[in-house]
XYZ file of C-alpha atoms in Angstrom:
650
model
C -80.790 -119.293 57.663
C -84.187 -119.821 57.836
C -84.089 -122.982 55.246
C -81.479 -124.400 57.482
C -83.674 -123.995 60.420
C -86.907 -125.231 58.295
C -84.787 -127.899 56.785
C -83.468 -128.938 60.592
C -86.551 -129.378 62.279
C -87.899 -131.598 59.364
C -84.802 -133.759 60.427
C -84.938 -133.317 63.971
C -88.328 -134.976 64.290
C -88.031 -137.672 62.013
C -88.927 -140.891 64.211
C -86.005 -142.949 63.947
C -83.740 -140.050 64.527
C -85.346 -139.563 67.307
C -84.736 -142.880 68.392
C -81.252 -142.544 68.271
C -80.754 -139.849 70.542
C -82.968 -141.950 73.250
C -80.745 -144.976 72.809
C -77.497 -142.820 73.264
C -79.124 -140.745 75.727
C -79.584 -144.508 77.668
C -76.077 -145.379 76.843
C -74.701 -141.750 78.811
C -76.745 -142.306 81.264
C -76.122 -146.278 81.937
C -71.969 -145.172 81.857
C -72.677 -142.280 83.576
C -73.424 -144.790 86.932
C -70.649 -147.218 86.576
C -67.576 -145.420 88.032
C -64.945 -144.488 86.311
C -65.908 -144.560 83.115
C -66.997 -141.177 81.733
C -68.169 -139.798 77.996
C -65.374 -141.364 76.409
C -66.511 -144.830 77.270
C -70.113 -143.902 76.025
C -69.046 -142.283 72.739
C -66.351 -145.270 71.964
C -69.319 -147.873 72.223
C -71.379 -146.000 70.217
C -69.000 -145.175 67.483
C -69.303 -148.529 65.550
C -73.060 -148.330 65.211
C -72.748 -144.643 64.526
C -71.275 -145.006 61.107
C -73.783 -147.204 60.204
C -76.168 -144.153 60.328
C -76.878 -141.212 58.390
C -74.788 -138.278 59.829
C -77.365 -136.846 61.528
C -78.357 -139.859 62.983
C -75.569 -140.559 64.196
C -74.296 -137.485 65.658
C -78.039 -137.194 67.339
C -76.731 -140.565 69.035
C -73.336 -139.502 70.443
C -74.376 -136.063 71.498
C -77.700 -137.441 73.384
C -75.171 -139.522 75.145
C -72.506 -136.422 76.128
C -75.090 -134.353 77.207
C -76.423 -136.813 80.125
C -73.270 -138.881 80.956
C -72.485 -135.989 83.777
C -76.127 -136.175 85.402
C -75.905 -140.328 85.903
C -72.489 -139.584 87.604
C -73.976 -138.008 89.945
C -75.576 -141.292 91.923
C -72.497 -142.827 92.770
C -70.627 -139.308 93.474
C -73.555 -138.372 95.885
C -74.461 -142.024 97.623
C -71.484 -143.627 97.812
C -68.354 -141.097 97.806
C -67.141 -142.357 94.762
C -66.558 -140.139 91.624
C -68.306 -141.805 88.675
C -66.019 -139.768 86.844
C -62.639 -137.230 87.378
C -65.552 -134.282 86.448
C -67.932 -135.644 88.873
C -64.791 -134.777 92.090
C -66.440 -131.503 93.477
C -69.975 -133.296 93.647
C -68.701 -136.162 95.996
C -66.840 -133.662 97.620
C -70.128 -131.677 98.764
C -72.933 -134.028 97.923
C -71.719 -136.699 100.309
C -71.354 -135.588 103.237
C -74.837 -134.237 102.555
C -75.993 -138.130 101.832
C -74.590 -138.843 105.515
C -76.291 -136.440 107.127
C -79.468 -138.057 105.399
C -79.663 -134.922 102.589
C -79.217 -137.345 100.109
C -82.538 -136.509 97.938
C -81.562 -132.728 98.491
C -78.307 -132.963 97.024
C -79.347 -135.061 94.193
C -82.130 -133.518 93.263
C -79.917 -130.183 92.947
C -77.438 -131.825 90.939
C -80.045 -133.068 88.572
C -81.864 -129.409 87.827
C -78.084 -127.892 87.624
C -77.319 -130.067 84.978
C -80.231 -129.537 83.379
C -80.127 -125.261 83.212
C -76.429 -126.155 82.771
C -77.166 -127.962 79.627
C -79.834 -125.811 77.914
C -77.599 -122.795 78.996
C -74.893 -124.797 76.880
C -77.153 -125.580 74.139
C -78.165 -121.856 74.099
C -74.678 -120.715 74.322
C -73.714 -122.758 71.581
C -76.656 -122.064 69.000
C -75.576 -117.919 69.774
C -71.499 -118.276 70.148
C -71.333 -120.044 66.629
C -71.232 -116.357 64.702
C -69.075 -114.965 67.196
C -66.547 -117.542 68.562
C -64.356 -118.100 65.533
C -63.089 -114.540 65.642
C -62.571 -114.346 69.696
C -61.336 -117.600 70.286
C -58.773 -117.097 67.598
C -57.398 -114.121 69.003
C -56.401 -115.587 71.664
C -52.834 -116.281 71.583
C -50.314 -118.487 73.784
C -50.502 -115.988 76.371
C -53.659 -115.708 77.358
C -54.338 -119.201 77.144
C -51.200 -119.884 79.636
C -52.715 -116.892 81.806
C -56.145 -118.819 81.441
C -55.037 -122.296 82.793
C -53.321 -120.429 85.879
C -56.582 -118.496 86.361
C -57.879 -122.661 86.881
C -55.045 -123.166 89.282
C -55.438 -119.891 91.211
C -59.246 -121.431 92.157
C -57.297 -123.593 94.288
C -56.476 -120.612 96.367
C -60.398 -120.982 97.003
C -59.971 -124.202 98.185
C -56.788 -123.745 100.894
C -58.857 -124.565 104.086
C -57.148 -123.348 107.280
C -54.069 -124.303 106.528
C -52.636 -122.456 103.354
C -49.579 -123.595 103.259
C -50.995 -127.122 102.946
C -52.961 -126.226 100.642
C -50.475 -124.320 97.901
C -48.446 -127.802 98.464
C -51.478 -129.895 97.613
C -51.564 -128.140 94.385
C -47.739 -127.980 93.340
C -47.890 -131.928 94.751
C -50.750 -132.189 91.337
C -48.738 -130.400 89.318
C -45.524 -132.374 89.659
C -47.673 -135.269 89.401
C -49.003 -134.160 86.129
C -45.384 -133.846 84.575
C -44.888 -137.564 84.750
C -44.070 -138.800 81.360
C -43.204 -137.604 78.032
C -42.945 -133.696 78.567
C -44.481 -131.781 75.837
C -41.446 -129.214 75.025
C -38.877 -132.318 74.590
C -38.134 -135.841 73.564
C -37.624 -136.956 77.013
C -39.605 -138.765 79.539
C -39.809 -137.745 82.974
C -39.813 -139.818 86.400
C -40.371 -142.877 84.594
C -37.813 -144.800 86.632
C -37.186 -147.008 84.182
C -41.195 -148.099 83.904
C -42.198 -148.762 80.658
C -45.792 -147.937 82.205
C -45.298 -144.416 83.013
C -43.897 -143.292 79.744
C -47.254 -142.501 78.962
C -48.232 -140.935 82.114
C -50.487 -141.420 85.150
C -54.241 -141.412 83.390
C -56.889 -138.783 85.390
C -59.488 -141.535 85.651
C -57.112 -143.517 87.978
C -56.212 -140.294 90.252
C -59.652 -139.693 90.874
C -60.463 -142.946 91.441
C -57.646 -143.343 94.018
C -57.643 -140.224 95.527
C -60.957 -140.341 95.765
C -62.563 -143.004 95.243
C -60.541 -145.817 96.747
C -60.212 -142.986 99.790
C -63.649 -142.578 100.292
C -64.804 -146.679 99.984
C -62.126 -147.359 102.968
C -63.290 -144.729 105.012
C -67.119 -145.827 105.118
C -66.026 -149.236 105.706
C -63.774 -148.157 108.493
C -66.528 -146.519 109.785
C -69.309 -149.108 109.284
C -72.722 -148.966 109.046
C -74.750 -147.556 106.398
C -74.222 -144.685 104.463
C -76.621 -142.565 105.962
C -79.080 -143.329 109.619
C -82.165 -141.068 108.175
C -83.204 -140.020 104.281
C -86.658 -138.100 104.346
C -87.254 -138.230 100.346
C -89.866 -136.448 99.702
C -88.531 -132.993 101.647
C -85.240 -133.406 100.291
C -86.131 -133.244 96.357
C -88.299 -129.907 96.490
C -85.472 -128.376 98.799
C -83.163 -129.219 96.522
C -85.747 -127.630 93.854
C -85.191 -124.388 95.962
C -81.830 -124.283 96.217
C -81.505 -123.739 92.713
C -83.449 -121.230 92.383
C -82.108 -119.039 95.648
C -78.513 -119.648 93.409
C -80.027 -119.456 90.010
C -77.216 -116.136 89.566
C -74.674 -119.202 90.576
C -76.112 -121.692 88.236
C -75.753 -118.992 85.578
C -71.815 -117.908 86.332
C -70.969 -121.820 86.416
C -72.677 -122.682 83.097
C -70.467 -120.136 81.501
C -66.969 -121.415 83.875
C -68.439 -124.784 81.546
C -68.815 -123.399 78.363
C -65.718 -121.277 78.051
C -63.642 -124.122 79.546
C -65.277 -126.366 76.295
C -64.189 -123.655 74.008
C -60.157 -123.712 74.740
C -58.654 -126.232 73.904
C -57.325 -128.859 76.356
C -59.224 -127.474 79.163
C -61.950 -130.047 79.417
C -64.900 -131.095 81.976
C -62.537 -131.419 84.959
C -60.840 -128.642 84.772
C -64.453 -127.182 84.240
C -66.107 -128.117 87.115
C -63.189 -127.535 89.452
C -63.000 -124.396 88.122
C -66.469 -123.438 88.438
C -66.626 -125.038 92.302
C -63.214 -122.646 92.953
C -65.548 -119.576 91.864
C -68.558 -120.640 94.101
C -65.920 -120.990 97.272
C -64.518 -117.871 95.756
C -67.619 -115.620 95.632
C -68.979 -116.937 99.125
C -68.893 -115.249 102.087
C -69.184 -117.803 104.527
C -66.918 -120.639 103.423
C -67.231 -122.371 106.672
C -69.425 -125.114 105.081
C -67.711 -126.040 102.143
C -66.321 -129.491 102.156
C -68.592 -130.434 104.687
C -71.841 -130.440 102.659
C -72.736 -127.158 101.077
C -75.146 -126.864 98.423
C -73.801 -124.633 96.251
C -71.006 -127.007 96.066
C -72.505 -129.042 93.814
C -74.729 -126.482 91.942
C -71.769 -124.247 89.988
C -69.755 -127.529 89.061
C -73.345 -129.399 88.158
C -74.013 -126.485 85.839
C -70.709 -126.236 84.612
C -70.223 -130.071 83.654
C -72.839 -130.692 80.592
C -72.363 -127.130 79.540
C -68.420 -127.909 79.275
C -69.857 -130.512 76.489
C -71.581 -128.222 74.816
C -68.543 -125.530 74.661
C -66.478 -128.897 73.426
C -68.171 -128.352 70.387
C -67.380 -125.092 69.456
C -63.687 -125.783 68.100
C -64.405 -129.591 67.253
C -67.462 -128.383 64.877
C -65.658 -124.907 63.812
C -61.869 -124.859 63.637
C -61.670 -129.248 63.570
C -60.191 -128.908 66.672
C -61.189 -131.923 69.374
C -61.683 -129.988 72.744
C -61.794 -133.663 74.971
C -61.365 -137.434 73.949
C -65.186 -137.849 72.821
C -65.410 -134.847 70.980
C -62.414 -136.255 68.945
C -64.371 -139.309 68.064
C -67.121 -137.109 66.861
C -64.689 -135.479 64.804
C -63.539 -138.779 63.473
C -67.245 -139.888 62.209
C -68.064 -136.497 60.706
C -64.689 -136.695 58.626
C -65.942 -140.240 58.080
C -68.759 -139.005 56.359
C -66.743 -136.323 54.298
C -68.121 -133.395 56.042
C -65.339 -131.224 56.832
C -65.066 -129.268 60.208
C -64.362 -125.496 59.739
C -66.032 -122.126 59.534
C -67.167 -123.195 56.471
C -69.759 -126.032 58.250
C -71.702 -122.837 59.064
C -73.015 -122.161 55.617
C -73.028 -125.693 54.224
C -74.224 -127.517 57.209
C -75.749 -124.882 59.275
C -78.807 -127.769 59.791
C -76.425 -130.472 61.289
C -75.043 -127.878 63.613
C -78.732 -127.178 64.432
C -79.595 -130.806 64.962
C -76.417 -131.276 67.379
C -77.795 -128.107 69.265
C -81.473 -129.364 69.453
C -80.489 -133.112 70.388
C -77.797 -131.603 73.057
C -81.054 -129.754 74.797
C -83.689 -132.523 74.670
C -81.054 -135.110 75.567
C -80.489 -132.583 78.822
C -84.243 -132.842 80.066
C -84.620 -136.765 79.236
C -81.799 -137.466 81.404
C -83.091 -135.144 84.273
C -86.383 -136.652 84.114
C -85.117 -140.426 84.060
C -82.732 -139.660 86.853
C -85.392 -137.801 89.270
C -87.401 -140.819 88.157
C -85.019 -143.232 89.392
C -83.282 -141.881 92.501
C -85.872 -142.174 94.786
C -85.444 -145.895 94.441
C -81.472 -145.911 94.342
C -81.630 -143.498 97.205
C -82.787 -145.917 99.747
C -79.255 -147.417 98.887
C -78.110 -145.719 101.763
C -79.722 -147.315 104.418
C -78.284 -150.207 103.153
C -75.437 -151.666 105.448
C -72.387 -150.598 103.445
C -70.431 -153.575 103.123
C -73.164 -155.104 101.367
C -72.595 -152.980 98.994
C -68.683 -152.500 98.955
C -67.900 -155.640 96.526
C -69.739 -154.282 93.277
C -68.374 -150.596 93.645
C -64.988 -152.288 94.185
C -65.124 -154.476 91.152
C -65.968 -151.398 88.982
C -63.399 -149.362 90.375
C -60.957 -152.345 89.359
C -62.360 -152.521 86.011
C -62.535 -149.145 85.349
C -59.090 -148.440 86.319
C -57.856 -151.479 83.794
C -59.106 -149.810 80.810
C -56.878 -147.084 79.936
C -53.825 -149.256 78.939
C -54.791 -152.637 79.833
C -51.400 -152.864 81.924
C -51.418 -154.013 85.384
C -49.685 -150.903 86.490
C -53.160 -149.369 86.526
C -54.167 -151.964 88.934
C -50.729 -151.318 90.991
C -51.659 -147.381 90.661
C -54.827 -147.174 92.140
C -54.173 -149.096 95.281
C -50.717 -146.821 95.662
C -53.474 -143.572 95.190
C -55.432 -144.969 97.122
C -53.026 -144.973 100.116
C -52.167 -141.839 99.500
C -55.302 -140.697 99.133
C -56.559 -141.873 102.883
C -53.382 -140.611 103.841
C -53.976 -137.151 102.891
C -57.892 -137.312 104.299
C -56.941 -138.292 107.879
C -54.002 -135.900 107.862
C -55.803 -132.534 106.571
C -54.230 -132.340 103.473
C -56.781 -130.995 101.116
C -57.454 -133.259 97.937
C -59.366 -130.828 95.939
C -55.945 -128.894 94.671
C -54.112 -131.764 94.239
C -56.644 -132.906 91.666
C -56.597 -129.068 89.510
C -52.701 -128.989 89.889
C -52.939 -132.494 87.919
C -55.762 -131.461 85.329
C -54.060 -128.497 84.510
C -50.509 -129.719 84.243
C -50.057 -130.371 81.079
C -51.995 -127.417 79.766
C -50.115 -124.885 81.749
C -46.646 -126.583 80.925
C -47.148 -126.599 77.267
C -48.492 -122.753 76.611
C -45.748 -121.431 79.323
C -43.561 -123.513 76.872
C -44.936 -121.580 73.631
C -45.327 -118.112 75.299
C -41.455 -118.017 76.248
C -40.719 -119.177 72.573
C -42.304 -117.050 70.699
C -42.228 -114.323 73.018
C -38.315 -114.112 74.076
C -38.456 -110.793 76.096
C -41.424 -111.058 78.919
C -42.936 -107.383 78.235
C -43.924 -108.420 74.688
C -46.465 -110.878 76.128
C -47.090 -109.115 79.655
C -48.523 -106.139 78.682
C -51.126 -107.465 76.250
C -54.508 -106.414 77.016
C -55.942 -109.734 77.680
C -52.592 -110.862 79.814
C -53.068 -107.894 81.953
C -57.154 -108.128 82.229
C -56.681 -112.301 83.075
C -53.681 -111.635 85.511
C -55.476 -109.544 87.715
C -58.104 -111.879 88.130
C -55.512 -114.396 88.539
C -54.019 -112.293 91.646
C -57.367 -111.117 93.179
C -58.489 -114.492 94.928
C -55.101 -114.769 96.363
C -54.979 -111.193 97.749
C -58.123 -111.637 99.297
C -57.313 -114.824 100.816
C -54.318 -113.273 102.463
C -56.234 -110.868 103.786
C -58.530 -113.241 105.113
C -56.048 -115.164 106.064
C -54.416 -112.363 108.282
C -56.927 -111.365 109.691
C -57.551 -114.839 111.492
C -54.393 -116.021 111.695
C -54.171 -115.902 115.478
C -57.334 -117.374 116.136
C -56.310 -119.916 113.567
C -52.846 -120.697 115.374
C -54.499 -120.833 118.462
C -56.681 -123.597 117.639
C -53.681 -125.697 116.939
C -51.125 -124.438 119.068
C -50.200 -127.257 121.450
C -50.794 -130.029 119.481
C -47.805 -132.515 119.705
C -46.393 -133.960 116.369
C -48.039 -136.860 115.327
C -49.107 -138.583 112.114
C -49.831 -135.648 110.055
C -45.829 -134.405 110.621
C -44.737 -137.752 109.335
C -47.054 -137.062 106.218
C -45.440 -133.600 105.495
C -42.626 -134.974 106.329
C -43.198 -137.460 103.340
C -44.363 -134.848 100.953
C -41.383 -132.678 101.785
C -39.429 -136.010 100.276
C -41.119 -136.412 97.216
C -40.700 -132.565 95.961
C -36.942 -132.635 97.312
C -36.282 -136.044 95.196
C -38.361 -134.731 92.254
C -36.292 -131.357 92.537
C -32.852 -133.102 92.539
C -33.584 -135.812 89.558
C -35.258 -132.919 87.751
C -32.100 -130.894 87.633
C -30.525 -133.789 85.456
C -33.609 -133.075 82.663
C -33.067 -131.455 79.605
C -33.154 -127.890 79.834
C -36.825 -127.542 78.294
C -38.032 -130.746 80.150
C -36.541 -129.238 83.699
C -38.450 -125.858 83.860
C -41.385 -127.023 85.235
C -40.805 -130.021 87.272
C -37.539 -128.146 88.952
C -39.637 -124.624 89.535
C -42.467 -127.008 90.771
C -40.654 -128.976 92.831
C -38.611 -126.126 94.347
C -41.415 -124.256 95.799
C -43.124 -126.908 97.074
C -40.064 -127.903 98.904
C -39.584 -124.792 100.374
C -43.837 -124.776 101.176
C -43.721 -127.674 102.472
C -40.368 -127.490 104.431
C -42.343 -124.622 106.637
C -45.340 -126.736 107.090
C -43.022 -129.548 108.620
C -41.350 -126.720 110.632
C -44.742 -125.087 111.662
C -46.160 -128.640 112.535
C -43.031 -129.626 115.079
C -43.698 -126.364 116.990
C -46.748 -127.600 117.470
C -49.161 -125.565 115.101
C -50.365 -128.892 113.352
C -53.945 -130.515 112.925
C -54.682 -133.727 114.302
C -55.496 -136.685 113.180
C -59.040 -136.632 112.274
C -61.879 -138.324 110.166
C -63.433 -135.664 107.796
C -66.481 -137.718 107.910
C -67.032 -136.799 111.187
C -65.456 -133.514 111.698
C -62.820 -132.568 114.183
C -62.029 -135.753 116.239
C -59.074 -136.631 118.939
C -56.955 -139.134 117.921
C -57.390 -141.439 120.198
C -61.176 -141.665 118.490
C -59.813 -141.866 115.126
C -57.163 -144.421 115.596
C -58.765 -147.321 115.503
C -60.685 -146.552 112.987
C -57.583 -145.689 110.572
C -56.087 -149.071 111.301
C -59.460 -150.622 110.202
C -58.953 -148.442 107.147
C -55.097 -149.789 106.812
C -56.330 -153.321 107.008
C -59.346 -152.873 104.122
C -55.985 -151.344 101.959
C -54.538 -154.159 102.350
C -57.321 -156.205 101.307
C -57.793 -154.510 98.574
C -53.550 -154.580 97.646
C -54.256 -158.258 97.796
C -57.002 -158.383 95.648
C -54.606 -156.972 92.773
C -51.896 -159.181 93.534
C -54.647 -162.336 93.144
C -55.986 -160.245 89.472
C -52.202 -160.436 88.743
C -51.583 -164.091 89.189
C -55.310 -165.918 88.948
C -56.753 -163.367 87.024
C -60.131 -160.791 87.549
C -62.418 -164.076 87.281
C -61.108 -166.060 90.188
C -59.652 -163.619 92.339
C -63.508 -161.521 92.432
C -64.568 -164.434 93.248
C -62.143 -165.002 96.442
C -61.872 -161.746 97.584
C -65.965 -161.173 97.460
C -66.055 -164.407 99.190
C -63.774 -163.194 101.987
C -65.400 -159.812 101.968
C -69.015 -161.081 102.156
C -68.510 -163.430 104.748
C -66.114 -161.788 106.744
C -67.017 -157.935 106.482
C -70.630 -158.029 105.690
C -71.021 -160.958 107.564
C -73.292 -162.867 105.318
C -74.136 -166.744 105.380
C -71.950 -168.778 103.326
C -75.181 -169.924 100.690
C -75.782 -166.081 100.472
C -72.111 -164.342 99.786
C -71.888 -167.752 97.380
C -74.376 -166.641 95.263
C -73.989 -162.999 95.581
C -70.328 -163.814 94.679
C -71.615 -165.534 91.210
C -73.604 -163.213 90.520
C -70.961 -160.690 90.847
C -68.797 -162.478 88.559
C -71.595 -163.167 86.020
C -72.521 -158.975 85.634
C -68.663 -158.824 85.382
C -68.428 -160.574 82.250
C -71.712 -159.043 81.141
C -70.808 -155.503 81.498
C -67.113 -156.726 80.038
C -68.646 -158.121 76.925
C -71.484 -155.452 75.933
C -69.278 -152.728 76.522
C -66.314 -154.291 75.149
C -64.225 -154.045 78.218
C -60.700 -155.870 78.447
C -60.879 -158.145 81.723
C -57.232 -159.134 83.193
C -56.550 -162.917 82.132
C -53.689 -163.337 85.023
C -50.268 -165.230 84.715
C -52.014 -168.256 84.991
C -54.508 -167.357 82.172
C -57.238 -168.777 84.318
């Protein structure tokens, strides 16, 4: 062992390795910014000039680029309200509100040092699980990985707001939209509707990006102005500083939430970080401020998301099993260069697993020091009137969104998400379950599927050690919520007692119609295909069926803005019709891509936008407008992005 250590040091600190993991420590962070785009993007750019290089070379490359890509996301998560990737969810969902109330350094600068103890906790963890993994993580059978997944749905319990019974729905609405397309215990595809496009499914980038992002762009235009009226910077980044360290015990539990979601397989960064935010909502004991801008929001996910990377490695390095998409294309180039992932890599590579753990660290504290570097500077973006700065996040929403199938169903998707998304934001309908329900879909689905096959009668799996150990914490959160919830449940139905029925019982009313359709088509599924959609669909039927009922007796919300709290609807109104019309904008922005193409119709629409949103002279939304169009075919051809020609081929 000590050769292998002597041996990897002597390649660790050779010069032009260590060149490599700067430039794909650049890459991560550079995709890291541009919404939407995530590790994968990173990792497939770097993969043709990675097999040009020596192994370690090249795996020093793609792993400097993993380990940052989740601290760049960060900027647009925090500033603008839109995820720069599905991972970075829980971050918007904390850090910006904070950036509105002009806590913008505070919240970034926590991110930043989370994702940096994250990441050397993940390094750490992976240098010491090596020995010990291969023998836990393989005795873990179907069981306690299908207990696992619903321990990652039960954080949604966490996450329920004052309203339960909106919030269970929120999550069974995620997991029915998670069985779209091919189901993984039969040869049939599900609500497809004849589609060709959703035979493959609805891709996680473009729910986040709708629910989400698209959500979150609308509202701040609706609302106008800047993003934020105040930012005291230099306050804000040692405060942030301190907030770490007041939760370092929180930093700690989320790193591992990462690094054990790495290790299983099909778990992944989302699921990580939601995960690891349902634990710090969990653990609290006031949850009052969670959702509007709490700290420790953003520090258990922040830690959670680069150590998630490092626990990715775990199986791809020891059993040749991919944990995520990137981690897969590592895979690819080390069976490119005829080394063979397996417990064997331990003894005859031990200094390439050494190298991956040593570039994983220092890649960690480059991209913490380059992003504290540069926020200060991209901080003072939110004083900036926001629809100056609505076109370019747009664009790379659109662009981002194209890239998963190149169809323009993806284009069609995001603007129907993003309805739905503003629709559930003004109406109280929590988005944070929705988006676990969906991560964890296909997971749950597939080792419920195994469990009941190779475990016909239910006591043969039930009462295994680790079933029973996982199910109680799988039942805790959710018998302490209903204690919680019982306790205030007068106060709570007093507060919205007397409200009349108004927009928010037409939405229930419209998610009680989607889980009754799903429930009745489901029934005409194959056997195998229909368990999940039909038990799904049934309970959220019957959830959301009481909701409807509790809303016409006047228990319901109202209509409200969550970026400004509790609101009367006559206040929000206007302001949701100003959000209806940008929609619509943006629905005809597609419909141009469609028929002119990206090209022409960027240029139209950030014509129209500049001119008549930001209000710009015509010589300056011109030129902004080019030079729009110019970085799009930039960005398009370094990164090799596909850009939508249009019927007319324009």
């Amino acid at each position: 062992m000590a050769e292998a250590v002597r041996a990897a040091v002597e390649l660790f600190v050779n010069p032009t390795r260590l060149s490599m993991l700067v430039l794909g420590s650049a890459v991560g962070l550079l995709i890291g910014v541009l919404p939407g785009m995530g590790g994968i993007v990173a990792v497939a750019i770097l993969l043709p000039f990675m097999i040009k290089l020596d192994p370690f070379s090249a795996l020093a490359m793609a792993t400097g680029a993993l380990a940052v890509v989740h601290t760049s996301d960060t900027i647009t998560s925090v500033l603008i309200g839109a995820p720069g990737s599905a991972a970075a969810v829980p971050t918007m969902m904390e850090g910006h509100p904070m950036a509105r109330r002009g806590e913008a350094a505070r919240a970034l600068s926590a991110a930043y040092l989370s994702s940096l103890v994250g990441g050397i906790l993940g390094a750490v963890g992976l240098t010491l699980s090596i020995p010990i993994a291969r023998p836990l993580v393989l005795s873990f059978g179907s069981p306690e990985l299908f207990l696992l997944t619903v321990l990652g749905v039960s954080f949604a319990g966490s996450l329920l707001g004052k309203e339960p019974l909106k919030g269970l729905a929120a999550g069974l609405l995620g997991l029915l939209l998670g069985t779209v397309g091919p189901a993984p215990a039969a040869a049939e595809v599900r609500f497809a509707f004849g589609q060709v496009y959703l035979t493959d499914g609805i891709d996680l980038g473009l729910v986040a990006l709708g629910i989400f992002g698209v959500a979150e762009v609308v509202s701040l235009l609706a609302r106008g102005g800047a993003v934020a009226q105040r930012l005291e910077l230099g306050r804000g980044w040692w405060e942030g500083v301190l907030d770490v360290w007041r939760h370092r015990w929180l930093v700690l539990r989320g790193a591992l939430i990462g690094m054990w979601a790495g290790v299983l397989p099909a778990i992944g960064a989302t699921a990580g970080t939601l995960m690891a935010y349902g634990h710090a909502v969990a653990t609290s004991r006031d949850r009052s401020r969670f959702g509007k801008g709490d700290v420790r929001g953003i520090i258990a996910p922040e830690a959670a998301n680069n150590a998630v990377e490092a626990g990715d490695l775990v199986p791809t390095l020891l059993f040749g099993v991919p944990g995520s998409a990137p981690s897969a294309m590592i895979l690819g180039a080390l069976l490119a260069y005829g080394i063979l992932p397996g417990p064997r890599i331990v003894t005859e590579h031990l200094d390439l697993i050494y190298t991956v753990v040593w570039s994983f660290a220092l890649a960690n504290v480059l991209g913490a020091g380059v992003m504290f570097a540069a926020s200060p500077l991209l901080a003072r973006l939110t004083h900036v009137p926001f629809p100056r700065i609505a076109p370019p996040i747009v664009l790379a929403m659109v662009l981002a969104s194209f890239q998963k199938t190149q169809h323009f169903g993806d284009l069609v998707t995001l603007v129907v998400l993003g309805v739905v998304g503003y629709a559930l934001k003004v109406t109280g309908w929590p988005r944070g379950p929705l988006l676990i329900g969906f991560v964890l879909s296909n997971p749950l689905e597939r080792y419920y599927f195994l469990t009941v096959k190779l475990y016909p009668r239910p006591e043969e799996w039930l009462l295994r050690p680790g079933v029973v150990v996982i199910g109680l914490l799988v039942l805790a959160p959710f018998a302490w919520s209903a204690v919680r919830w019982l306790r205030t449940r007068g106060r709570a139905q007093a507060e919205v007692r007397g409200q009349r029925p108004g927009p928010g019982a037409v939405a229930t009313a419209a998610v009680l119609g989607v889980f009754a359709y799903a429930w009745w088509q489901a029934t005409g599924f194959l056997p195998d295909a229909a368990l999940m959609p039909v038990s799904v669909a049934a309970l959220g039927t019957v959830l959301s069926a009481l909701q409807l009922v509790r809303e016409l007796r006047g228990q319901a919300s109202p209509l409200r803005d969550e970026d400004e709290g509790e609101a009367a609807e006559e206040a929000v109104g206007p302001r949701v019709l100003r959000a209806v019309g940008y929609l619509a904008s943006l629905a005809v922005y597609v419909l141009a891509t469609w028929f002119l193409g990206i090209r022409w119709a960027s240029v139209l629409w950030s014509l129209w936008f500049l001119r008549g949103v930001a209000r710009l002279s015509w010589p300056t939304a011109a030129v902004y407008a080019a030079v729009l169009v110019a970085a799009l075919e930039l960005v398009a051809s370094v990164l090799g992005l596909y850009l939508p020609a249009g019927r007319l081929r324009l």
